[in-house]
Structure formats: structure tokens, C-alpha cells
mmCIF file of C-alpha atoms in Angstrom:
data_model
loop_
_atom_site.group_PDB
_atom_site.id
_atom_site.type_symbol
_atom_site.label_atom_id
_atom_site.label_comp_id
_atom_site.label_asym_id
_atom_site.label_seq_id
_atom_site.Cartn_x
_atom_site.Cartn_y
_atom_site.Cartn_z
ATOM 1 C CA UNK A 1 -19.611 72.564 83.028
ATOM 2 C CA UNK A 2 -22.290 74.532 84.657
ATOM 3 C CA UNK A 3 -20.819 73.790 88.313
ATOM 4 C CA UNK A 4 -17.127 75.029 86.825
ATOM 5 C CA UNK A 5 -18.980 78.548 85.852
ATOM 6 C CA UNK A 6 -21.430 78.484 88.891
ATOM 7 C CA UNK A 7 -18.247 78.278 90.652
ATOM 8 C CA UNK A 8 -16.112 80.944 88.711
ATOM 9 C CA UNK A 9 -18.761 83.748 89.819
ATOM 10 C CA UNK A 10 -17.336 83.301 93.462
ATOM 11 C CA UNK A 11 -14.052 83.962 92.142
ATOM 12 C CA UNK A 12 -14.212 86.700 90.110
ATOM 13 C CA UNK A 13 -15.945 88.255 93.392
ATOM 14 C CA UNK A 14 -12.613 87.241 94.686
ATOM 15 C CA UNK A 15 -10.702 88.726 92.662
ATOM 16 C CA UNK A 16 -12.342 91.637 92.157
ATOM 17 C CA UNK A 17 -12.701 92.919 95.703
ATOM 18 C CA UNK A 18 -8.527 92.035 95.660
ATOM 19 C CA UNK A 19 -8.401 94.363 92.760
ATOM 20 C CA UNK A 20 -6.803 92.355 90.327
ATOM 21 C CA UNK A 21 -5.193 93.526 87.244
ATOM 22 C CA UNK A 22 -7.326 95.744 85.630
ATOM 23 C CA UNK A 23 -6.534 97.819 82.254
ATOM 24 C CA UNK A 24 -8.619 100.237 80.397
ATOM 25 C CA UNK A 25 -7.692 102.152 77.147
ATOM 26 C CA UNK A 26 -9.641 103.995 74.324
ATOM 27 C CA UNK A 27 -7.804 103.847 71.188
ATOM 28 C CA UNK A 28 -9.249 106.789 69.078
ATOM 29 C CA UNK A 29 -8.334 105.450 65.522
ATOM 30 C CA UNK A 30 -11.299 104.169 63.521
ATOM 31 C CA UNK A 31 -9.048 100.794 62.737
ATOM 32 C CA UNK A 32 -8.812 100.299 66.313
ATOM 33 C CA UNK A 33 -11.220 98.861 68.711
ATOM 34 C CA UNK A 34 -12.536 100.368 72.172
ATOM 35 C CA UNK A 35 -10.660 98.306 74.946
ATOM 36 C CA UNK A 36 -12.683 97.614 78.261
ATOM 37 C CA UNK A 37 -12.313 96.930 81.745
ATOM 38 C CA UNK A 38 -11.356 94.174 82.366
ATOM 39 C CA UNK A 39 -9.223 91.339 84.992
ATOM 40 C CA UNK A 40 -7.261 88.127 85.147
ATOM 41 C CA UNK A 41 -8.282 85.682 86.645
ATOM 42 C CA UNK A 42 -5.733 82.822 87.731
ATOM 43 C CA UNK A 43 -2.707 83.972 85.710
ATOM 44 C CA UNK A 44 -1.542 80.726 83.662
ATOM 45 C CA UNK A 45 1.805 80.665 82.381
ATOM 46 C CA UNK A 46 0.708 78.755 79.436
ATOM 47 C CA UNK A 47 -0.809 81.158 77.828
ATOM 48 C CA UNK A 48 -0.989 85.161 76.961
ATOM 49 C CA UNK A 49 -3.076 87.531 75.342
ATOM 50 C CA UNK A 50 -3.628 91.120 73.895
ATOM 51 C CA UNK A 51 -5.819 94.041 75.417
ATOM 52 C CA UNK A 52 -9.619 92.905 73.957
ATOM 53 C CA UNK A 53 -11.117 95.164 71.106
ATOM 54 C CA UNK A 54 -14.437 95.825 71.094
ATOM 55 C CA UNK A 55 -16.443 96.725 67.436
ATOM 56 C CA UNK A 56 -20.198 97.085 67.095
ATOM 57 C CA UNK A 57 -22.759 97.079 64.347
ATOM 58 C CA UNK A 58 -26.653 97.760 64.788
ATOM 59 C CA UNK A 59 -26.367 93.760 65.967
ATOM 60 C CA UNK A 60 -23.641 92.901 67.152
ATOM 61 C CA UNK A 61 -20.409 93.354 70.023
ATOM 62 C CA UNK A 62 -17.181 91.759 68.194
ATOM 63 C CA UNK A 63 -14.425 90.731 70.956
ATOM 64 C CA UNK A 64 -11.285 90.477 69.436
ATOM 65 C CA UNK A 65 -7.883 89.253 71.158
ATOM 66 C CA UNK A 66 -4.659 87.872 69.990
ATOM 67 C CA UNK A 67 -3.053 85.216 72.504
ATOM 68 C CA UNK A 68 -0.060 82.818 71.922
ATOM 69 C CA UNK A 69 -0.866 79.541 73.492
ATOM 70 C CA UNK A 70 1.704 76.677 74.545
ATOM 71 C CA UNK A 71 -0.654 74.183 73.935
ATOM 72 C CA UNK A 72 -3.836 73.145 71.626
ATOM 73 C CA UNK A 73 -7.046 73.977 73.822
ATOM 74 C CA UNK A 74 -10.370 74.716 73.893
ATOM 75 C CA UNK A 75 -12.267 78.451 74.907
ATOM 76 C CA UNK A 76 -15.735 79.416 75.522
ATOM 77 C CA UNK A 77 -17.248 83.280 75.699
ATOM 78 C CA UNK A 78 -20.425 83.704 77.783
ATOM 79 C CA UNK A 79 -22.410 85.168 80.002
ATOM 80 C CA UNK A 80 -22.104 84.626 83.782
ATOM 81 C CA UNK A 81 -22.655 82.376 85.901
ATOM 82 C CA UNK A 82 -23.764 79.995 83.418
ATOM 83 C CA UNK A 83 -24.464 80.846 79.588
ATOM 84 C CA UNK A 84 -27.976 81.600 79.932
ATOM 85 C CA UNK A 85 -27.904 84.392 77.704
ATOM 86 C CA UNK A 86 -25.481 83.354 75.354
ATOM 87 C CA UNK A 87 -22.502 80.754 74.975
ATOM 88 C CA UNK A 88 -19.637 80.569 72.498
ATOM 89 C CA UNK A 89 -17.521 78.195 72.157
ATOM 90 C CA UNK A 90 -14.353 77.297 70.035
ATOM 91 C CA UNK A 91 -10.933 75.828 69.607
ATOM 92 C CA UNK A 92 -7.467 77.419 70.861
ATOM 93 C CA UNK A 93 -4.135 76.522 68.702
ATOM 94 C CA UNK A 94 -0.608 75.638 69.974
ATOM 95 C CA UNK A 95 1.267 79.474 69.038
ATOM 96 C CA UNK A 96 -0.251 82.543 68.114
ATOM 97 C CA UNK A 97 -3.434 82.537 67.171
ATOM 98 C CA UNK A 98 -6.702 84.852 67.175
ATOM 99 C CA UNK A 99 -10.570 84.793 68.936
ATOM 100 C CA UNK A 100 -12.716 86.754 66.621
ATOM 101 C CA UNK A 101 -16.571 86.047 68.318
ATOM 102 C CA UNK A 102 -19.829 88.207 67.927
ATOM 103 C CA UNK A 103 -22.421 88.503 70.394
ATOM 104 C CA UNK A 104 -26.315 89.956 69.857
ATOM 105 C CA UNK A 105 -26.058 93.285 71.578
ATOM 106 C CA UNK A 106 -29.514 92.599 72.558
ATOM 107 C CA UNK A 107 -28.215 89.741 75.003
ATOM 108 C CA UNK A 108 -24.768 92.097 75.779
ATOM 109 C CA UNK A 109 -27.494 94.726 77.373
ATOM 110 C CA UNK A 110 -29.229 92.349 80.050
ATOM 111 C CA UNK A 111 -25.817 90.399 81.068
ATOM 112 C CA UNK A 112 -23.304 91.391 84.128
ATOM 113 C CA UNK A 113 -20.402 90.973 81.836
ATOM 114 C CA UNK A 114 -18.400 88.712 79.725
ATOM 115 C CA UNK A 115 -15.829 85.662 80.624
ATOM 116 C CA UNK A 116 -13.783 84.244 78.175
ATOM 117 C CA UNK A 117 -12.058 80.992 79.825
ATOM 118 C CA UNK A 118 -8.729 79.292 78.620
ATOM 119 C CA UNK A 119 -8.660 75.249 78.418
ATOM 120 C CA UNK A 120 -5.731 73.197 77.614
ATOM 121 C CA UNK A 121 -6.659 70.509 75.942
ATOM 122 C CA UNK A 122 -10.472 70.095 76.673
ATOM 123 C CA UNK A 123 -13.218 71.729 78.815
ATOM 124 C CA UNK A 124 -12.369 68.859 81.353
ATOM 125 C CA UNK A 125 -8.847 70.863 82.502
ATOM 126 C CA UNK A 126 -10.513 72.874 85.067
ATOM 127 C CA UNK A 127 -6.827 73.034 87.248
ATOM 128 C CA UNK A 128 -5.294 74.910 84.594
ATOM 129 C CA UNK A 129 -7.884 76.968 83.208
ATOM 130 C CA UNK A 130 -7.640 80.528 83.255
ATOM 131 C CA UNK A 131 -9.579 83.163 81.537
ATOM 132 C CA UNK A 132 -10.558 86.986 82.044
ATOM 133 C CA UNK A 133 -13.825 89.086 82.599
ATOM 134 C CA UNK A 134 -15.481 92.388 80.582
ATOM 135 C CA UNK A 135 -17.289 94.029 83.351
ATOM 136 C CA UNK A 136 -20.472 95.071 82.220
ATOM 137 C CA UNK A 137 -20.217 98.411 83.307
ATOM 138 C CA UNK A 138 -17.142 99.192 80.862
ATOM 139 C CA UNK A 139 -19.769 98.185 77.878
ATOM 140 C CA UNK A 140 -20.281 101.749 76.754
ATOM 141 C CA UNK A 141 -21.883 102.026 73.466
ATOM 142 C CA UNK A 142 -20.967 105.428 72.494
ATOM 143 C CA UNK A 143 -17.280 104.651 73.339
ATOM 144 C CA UNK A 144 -17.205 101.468 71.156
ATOM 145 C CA UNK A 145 -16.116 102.263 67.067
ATOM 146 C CA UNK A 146 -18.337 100.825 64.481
ATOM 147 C CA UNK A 147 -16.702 97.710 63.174
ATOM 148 C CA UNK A 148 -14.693 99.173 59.793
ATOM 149 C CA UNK A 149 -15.481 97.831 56.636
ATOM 150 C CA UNK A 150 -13.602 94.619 55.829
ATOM 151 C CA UNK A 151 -11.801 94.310 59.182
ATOM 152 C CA UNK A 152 -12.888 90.679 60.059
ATOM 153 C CA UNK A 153 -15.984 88.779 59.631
ATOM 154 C CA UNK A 154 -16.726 85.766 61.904
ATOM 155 C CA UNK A 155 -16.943 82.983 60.061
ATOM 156 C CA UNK A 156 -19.805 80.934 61.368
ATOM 157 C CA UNK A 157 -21.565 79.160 58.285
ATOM 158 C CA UNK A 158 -20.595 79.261 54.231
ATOM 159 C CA UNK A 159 -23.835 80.848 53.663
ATOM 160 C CA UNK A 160 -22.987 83.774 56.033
ATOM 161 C CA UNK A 161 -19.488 84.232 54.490
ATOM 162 C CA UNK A 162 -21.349 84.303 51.237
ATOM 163 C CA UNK A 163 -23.704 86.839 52.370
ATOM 164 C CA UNK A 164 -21.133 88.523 53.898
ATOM 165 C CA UNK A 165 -18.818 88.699 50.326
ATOM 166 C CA UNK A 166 -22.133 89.538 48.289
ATOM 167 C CA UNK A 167 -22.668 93.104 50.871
ATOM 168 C CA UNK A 168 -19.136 93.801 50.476
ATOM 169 C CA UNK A 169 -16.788 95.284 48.203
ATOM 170 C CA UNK A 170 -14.626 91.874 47.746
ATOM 171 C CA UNK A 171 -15.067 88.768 49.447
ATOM 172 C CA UNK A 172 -11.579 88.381 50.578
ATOM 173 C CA UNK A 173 -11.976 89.748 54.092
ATOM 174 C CA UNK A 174 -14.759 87.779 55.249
ATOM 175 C CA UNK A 175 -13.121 84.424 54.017
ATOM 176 C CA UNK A 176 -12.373 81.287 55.852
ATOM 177 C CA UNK A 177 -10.876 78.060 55.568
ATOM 178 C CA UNK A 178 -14.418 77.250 54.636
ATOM 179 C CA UNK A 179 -14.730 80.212 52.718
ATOM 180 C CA UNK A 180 -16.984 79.901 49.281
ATOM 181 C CA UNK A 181 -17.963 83.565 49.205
ATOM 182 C CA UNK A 182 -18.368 85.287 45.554
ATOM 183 C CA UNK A 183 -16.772 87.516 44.981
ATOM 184 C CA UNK A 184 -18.885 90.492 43.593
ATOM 185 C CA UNK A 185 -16.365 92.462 41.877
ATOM 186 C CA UNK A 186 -17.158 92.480 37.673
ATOM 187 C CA UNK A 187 -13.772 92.693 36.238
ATOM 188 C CA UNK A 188 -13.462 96.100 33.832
ATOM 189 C CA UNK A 189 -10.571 97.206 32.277
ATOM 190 C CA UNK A 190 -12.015 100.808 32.094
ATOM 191 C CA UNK A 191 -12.370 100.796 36.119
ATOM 192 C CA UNK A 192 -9.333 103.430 37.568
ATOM 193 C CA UNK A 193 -7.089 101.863 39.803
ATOM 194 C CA UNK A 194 -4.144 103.519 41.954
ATOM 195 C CA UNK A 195 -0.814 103.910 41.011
ATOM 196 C CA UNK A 196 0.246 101.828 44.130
ATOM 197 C CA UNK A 197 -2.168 99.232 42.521
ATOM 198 C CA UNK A 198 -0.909 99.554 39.167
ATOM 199 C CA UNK A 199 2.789 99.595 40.390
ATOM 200 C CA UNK A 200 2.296 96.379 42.660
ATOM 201 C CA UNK A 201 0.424 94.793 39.388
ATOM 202 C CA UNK A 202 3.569 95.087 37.348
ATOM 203 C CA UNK A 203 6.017 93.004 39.604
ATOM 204 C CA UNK A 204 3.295 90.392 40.240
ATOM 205 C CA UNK A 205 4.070 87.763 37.535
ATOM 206 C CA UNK A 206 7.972 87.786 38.717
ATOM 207 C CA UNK A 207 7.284 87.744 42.340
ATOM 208 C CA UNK A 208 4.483 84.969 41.969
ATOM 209 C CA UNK A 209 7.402 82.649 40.174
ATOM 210 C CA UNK A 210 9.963 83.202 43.602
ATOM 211 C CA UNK A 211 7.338 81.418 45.759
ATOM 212 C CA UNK A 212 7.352 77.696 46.553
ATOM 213 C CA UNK A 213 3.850 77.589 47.649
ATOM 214 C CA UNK A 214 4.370 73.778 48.899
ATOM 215 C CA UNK A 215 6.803 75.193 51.445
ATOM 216 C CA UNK A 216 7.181 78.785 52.027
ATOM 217 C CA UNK A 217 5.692 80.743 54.870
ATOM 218 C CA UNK A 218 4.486 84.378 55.877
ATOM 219 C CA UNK A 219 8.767 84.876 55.591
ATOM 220 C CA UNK A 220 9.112 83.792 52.409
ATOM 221 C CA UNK A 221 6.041 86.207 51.572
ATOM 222 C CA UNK A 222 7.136 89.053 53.332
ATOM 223 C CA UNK A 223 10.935 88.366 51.779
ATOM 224 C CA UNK A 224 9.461 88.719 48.512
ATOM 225 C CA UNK A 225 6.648 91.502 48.661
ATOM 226 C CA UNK A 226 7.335 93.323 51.852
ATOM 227 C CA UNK A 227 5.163 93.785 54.975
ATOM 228 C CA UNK A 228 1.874 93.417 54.416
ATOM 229 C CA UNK A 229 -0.386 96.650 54.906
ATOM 230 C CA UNK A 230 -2.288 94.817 57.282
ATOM 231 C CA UNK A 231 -2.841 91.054 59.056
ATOM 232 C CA UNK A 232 -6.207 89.363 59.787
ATOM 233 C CA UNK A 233 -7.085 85.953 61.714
ATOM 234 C CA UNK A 234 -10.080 84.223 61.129
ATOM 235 C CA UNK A 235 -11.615 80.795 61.675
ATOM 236 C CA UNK A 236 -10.090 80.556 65.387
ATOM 237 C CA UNK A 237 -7.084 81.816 64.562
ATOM 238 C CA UNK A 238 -6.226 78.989 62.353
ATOM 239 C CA UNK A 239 -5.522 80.850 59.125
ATOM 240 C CA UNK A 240 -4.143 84.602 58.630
ATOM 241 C CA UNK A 241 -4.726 86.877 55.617
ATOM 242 C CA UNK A 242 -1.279 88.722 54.211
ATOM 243 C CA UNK A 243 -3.295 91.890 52.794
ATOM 244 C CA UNK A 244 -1.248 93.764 49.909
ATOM 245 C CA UNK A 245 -2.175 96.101 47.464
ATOM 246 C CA UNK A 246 -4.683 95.154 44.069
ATOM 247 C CA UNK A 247 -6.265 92.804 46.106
ATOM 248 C CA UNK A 248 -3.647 90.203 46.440
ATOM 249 C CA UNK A 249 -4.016 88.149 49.616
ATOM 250 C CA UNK A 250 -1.290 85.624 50.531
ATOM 251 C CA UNK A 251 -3.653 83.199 53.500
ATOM 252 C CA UNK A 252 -1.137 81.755 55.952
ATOM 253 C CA UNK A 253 -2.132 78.548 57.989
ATOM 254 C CA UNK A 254 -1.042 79.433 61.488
ATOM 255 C CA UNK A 255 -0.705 75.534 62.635
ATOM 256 C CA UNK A 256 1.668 74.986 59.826
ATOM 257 C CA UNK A 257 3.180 78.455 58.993
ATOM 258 C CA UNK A 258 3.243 77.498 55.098
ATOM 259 C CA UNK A 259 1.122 79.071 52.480
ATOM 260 C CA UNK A 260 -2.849 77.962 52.209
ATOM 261 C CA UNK A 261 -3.162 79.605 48.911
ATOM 262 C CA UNK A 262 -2.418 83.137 47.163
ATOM 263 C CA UNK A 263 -5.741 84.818 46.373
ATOM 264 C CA UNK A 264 -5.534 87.086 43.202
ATOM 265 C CA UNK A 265 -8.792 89.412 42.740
ATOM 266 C CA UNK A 266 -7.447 91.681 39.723
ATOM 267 C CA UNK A 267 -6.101 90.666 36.807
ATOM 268 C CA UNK A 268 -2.336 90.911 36.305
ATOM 269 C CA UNK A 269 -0.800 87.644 36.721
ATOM 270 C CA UNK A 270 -1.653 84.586 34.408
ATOM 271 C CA UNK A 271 -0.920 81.091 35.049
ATOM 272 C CA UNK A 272 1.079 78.624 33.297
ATOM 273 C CA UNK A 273 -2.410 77.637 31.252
ATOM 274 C CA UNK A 274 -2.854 80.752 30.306
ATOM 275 C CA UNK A 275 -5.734 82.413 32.656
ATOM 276 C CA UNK A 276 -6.183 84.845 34.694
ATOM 277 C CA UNK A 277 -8.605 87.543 36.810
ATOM 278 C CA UNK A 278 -10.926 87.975 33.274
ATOM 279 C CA UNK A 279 -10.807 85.278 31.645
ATOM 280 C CA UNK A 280 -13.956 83.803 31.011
ATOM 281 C CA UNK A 281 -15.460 80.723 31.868
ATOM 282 C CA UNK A 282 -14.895 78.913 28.712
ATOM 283 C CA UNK A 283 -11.589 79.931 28.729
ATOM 284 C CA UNK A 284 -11.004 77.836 32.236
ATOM 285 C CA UNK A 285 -12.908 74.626 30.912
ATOM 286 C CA UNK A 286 -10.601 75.058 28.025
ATOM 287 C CA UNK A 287 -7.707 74.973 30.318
ATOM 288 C CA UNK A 288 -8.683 72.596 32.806
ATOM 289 C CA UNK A 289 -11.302 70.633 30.907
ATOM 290 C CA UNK A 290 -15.394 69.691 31.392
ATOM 291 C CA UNK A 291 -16.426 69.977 35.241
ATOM 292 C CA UNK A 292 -18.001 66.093 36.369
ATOM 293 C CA UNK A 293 -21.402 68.285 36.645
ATOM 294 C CA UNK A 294 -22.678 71.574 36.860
ATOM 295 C CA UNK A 295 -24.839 71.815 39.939
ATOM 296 C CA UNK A 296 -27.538 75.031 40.929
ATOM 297 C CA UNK A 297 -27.865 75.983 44.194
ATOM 298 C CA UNK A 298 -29.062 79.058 46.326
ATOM 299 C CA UNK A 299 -25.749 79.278 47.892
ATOM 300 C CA UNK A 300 -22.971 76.870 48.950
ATOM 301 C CA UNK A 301 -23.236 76.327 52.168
ATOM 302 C CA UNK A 302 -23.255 72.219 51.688
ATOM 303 C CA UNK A 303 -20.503 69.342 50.767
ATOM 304 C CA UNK A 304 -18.752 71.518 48.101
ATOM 305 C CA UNK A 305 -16.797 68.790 45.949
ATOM 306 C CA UNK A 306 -14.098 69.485 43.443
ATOM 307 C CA UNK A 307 -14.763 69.373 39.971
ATOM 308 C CA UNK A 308 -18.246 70.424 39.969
ATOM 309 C CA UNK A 309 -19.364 73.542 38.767
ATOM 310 C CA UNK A 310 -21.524 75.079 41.068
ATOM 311 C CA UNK A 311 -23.885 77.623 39.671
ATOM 312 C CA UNK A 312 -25.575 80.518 42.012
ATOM 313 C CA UNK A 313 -27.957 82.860 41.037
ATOM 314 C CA UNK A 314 -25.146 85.475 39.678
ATOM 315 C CA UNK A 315 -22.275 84.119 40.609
ATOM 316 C CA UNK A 316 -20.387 80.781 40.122
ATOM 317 C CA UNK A 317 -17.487 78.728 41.526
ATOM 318 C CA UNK A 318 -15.382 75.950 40.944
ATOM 319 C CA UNK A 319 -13.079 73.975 42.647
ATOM 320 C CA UNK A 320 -10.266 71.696 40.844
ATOM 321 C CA UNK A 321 -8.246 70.231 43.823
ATOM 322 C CA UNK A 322 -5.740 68.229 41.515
ATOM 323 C CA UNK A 323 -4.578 71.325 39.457
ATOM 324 C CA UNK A 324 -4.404 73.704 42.675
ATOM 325 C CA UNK A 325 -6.912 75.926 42.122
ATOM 326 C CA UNK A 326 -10.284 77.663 42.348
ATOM 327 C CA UNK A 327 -11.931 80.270 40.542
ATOM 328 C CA UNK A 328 -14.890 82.653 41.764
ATOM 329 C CA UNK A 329 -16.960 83.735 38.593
ATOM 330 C CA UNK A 330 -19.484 87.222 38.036
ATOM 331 C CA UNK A 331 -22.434 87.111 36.890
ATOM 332 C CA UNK A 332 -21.164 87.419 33.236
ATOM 333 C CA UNK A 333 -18.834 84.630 33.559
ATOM 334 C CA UNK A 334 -15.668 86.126 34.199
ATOM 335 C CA UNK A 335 -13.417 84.813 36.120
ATOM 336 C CA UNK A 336 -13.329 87.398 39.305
ATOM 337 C CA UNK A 337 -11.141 85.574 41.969
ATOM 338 C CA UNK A 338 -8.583 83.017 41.069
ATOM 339 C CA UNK A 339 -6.825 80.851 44.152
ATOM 340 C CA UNK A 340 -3.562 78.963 43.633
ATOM 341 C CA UNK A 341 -3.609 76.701 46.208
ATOM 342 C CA UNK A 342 -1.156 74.998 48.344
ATOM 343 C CA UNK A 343 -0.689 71.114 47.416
ATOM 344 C CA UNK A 344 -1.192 70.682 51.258
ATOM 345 C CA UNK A 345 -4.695 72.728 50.903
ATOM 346 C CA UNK A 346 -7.650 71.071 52.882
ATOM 347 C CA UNK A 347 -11.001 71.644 51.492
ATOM 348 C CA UNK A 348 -13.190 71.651 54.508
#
């Protein structure tokens, strides 16, 4: 691997003295990332992307692109020539999918710019591998937006999506197919809502009952609710949140196009054994009976089993794979998230 990027520097040399595709755009909104210089290297016709988006924090560069990819692959991020200062790497998936990667901007600052390469298959593809380079020079901090509240989180370990849910408003938007974030919101009926919210809350029950989660599909969804006020990819791509209003989030595995689960974080739809967002936990051991064992732990970022309650130090969650379902509890036992899952949901 080192000779294949040891080798790339020559090229993008190449290319760049040819003066290759280049594109360069500032999008002004503050839901829109800064897009930077950058070119093409060995056009592929097996796969296509998006203009990058660039976000910042006091830590960290976010790249962002969309691609749509004939084939299952492989990508890495890094530094040239070789990943000295930093190397990312991660899995591509056969359609339309998402790279969602973070870098220490204290490693962006001493670099000479970013490649992202393209694999099919593995790393070992080097004839068809293409990929793209940031020049460093397009890097300008005072150009690039602060990353907006809730717009993606990568999600690298379950203890940083938990962190992540426990510094946020809701949990939803920094969760993952390994996703065991809390969710922080305390359910309280005397909390204002909008009347979007409250109008959305009133059809929810109905709507819920038209889905087949076993087989329907971000069509099905859309069919049934409308387009969704906005669309996020996380863990590689591999699973897309359906955002809607009251905090109802439909999460759409990409590989499959069914429905992972529908993620209710308000109360206004109970199930068929009787709970819902506020219900407390009693109420759900009522329902679904004793959990195996009740286990403490500083946060879940381990084998997380169904059946077992697992206890945090205000939060709680529990997993019961055979009924479908999940529930995030506050710190006064309420039920504050509640999952219906997909019968094809992996818990991984």
C-alpha cells in the first residue's frame, strides 16, 4: 500500500500540471458545506460522486460526499504520499451511498492536501482505482461553515455516539447501525411543541398501521408521510435517516432499501401492548416481561445483548430483539425513545 500512494504523488503532479478537472464553489447557506479545490484523478466509470463539503469544529475538518458505486469496495482518506499524518479507512457499498470522515485540524494544518481513493472490491485493485485530491491551499478556515447542529456525526465507537447523544438535543442524529446513544430528552407534557409537530402527531397512529416494516422502503415511507425535511447517511453510507417532524425518524438500510426501524422520540403513537414515548419503565416490563439481568455500566460501548437491561448513570436501555423493539429510558425512567424494528434488524 505505501508503494500504491508513494506512487500516486507522481500522478497527481501529472495531472495537475495537465490541469485536470478542477471545481470550486462556496455555498453560503449555514446547512451547506464550503466546497474546495479539488481534481480527478483517473476517471472510473464505475463510480461517481458529489462536490465534497467541508464542516469544522474547534477539532475537527468533516469531508462529506455522496457517490453511487457499481460495485462493493473499499476507500481510504489520507494524507499524501503515504498516511503519515493521518489515515482513514472504510468500506464503499454497491449504489448510493455516503463518506462522512473527520480529520484533527491539527494534522489538516501541516499536510499538502487530502486524497480520497476508490477500490473495487479490496485495496489490492490498484488498475481500477480512482480517487480525487483537496489541495491544501483551498483549506481556508474562515471560508469553511461550522458543522450545524445535528447534521451528521461520524460514528466511530458506541461510546462516542453516546457522548455525542448526551451533548445534544436528541440522539437521533448522531445514531448508527451501532447506535446505543441516550437519548437525553425527559418527556413533559407541559413542554410547547409546534403546530407542525402537533399536526404530524395526530396522523401518526394511522400512518404507522400503512407500513409493512418487513418490506417497505424509503417509497413506501415517502408514499405515506411525504418527503422527508431532510436525508442523512451515516455508518459508510450503509444506513440513511428519513427526518420528519416530532422527532420521527424512519432509518433506511441503503444495501437493502427496506426499513431498519422507525424511531419515535415523542409520544403520540402507542403500540399494540399498550406503550409509548412516556411510559415508564415498569410499564414496559409489564408489557414485555422481566429483562434476563439488569447490568450497570459507564456506557455501552461493549457486546450489548438483548434482553438485558442495561443501566447508565442517568439513562437506561433495553433491547428485546424477538418483540422488535428497543426503548431508550431518562433518568426518571421514562421511556424517551422507542424503536420498532425491522424483523430483518441486525444488532451489531
Amino acid at each position: 500500500m505505501i508503494n500504491i500512494y508513494r506512487s500516486l504523488v507522481s500522478l497527481i503532479v501529472l495531472f495537475l500540471m495537465m490541469g485536470c478537472m478542477t471545481t470550486t464553489k462556496t455555498l453560503d447557506s449555514n446547512q451547506s458545506g464550503f466546497t474546495p479545490d479539488y481534481n480527478v484523478l483517473e476517471k472510473r466509470s464505475w463510480i461517481s460522486h458529489s462536490a465534497i463539503e467541508l464542516f469544522q469544529d474547534n477539532r475537527y475538518l468533516y469531508v462529506q460526499l455522496s457517490y453511487s458505486s457499481e460495485f462493493d469496495g473499499m476507500f481510504s482518506l489520507f494524507n499524501p504520499p503515504d498516511g503519515s499524518s493521518f489515515m482513514v479507512k472504510g468500506d464503499l457499498i454497491r449504489g448510493d451511498g455516503g463518506i462522512i470522515k473527520r480529520v484533527e485540524k491539527s494534522k489538516v494544518k501541516r499536510i499538502e492536501g487530502i486524497i480520497i481513493l476508490f477500490f473495487p472490491g479490496d485495496f489490492s485493485n490498484e488498475s481500477e482505482r480512482t480517487g480525487l485530491i483537496i489541495h491544501s491551499e483551498s483549506l481556508k478556515w474562515n471560508t469553511i461553515p461550522e458543522i450545524p447542529a445535528g447534521r451528521f456525526q461520524e460514528n466511530e465507537s458506541i461510546s462516542e455516539s453516546t457522548e455525542s447523544s448526551q451533548n445534544s438535543e436528541s440522539s437521533e442524529n448522531s445514531a448508527s447501525s451501532k447506535d446505543h446513544g441516550v437519548v437525553k430528552d425527559v418527556v413533559n407534557e407541559e413542554v410547547e411543541i409546534s403546530e407542525t409537530d402537533l399536526a404530524f402527531r395526530a396522523t401518526l397512529p394511522e400512518k404507522i398501521s400503512l407500513i409493512n416494516i418487513e418490506t417497505d422502503g424509503q417509497d413506501e415511507i415517502q408514499s405515506i408521510f411525504g418527503i422527508p425535511g431532510k436525508l442523512t447517511y451515516y455508518a459508510n453510507g450503509q444506513r440513511m435517516t428519513m427526518q420528519y417532524p416530532d422527532k420521527f425518524y424512519p432509518i433506511i438500510n441503503t444495501q437493502t432499501g427496506r426499513i431498519d426501524e422507525l424511531r419515535l422520540h415523542n409520544p403520540g403513537y402507542t403500540n399494540s401492548e399498550g406503550i409509548h414515548v412516556g411510559s415508564s419503565l415498569d410499564d414496559v416490563i409489564d408489557a414485555y416481561g422481566k429483562p434476563e439481568s439488569i447490568i450497570e455500566l459507564g456506557n455501552l460501548n461493549g457486546d450489548i445483548k438483548s434482553g438485558i437491561l442495561y443501566k447508565l448513570s442517568q439513562s437506561s436501555y433495553y433491547l428485546i430483539q424477538d418483540k422488535n423493539i428497543r426503548f431508550f429510558f431518562d433518568e426518571l425512567n421514562n421511556v424517551s425513545a422507542m424503536y420498532l424494528l425491522s424483523p430483518n434488524f441486525v444488532n451489531e
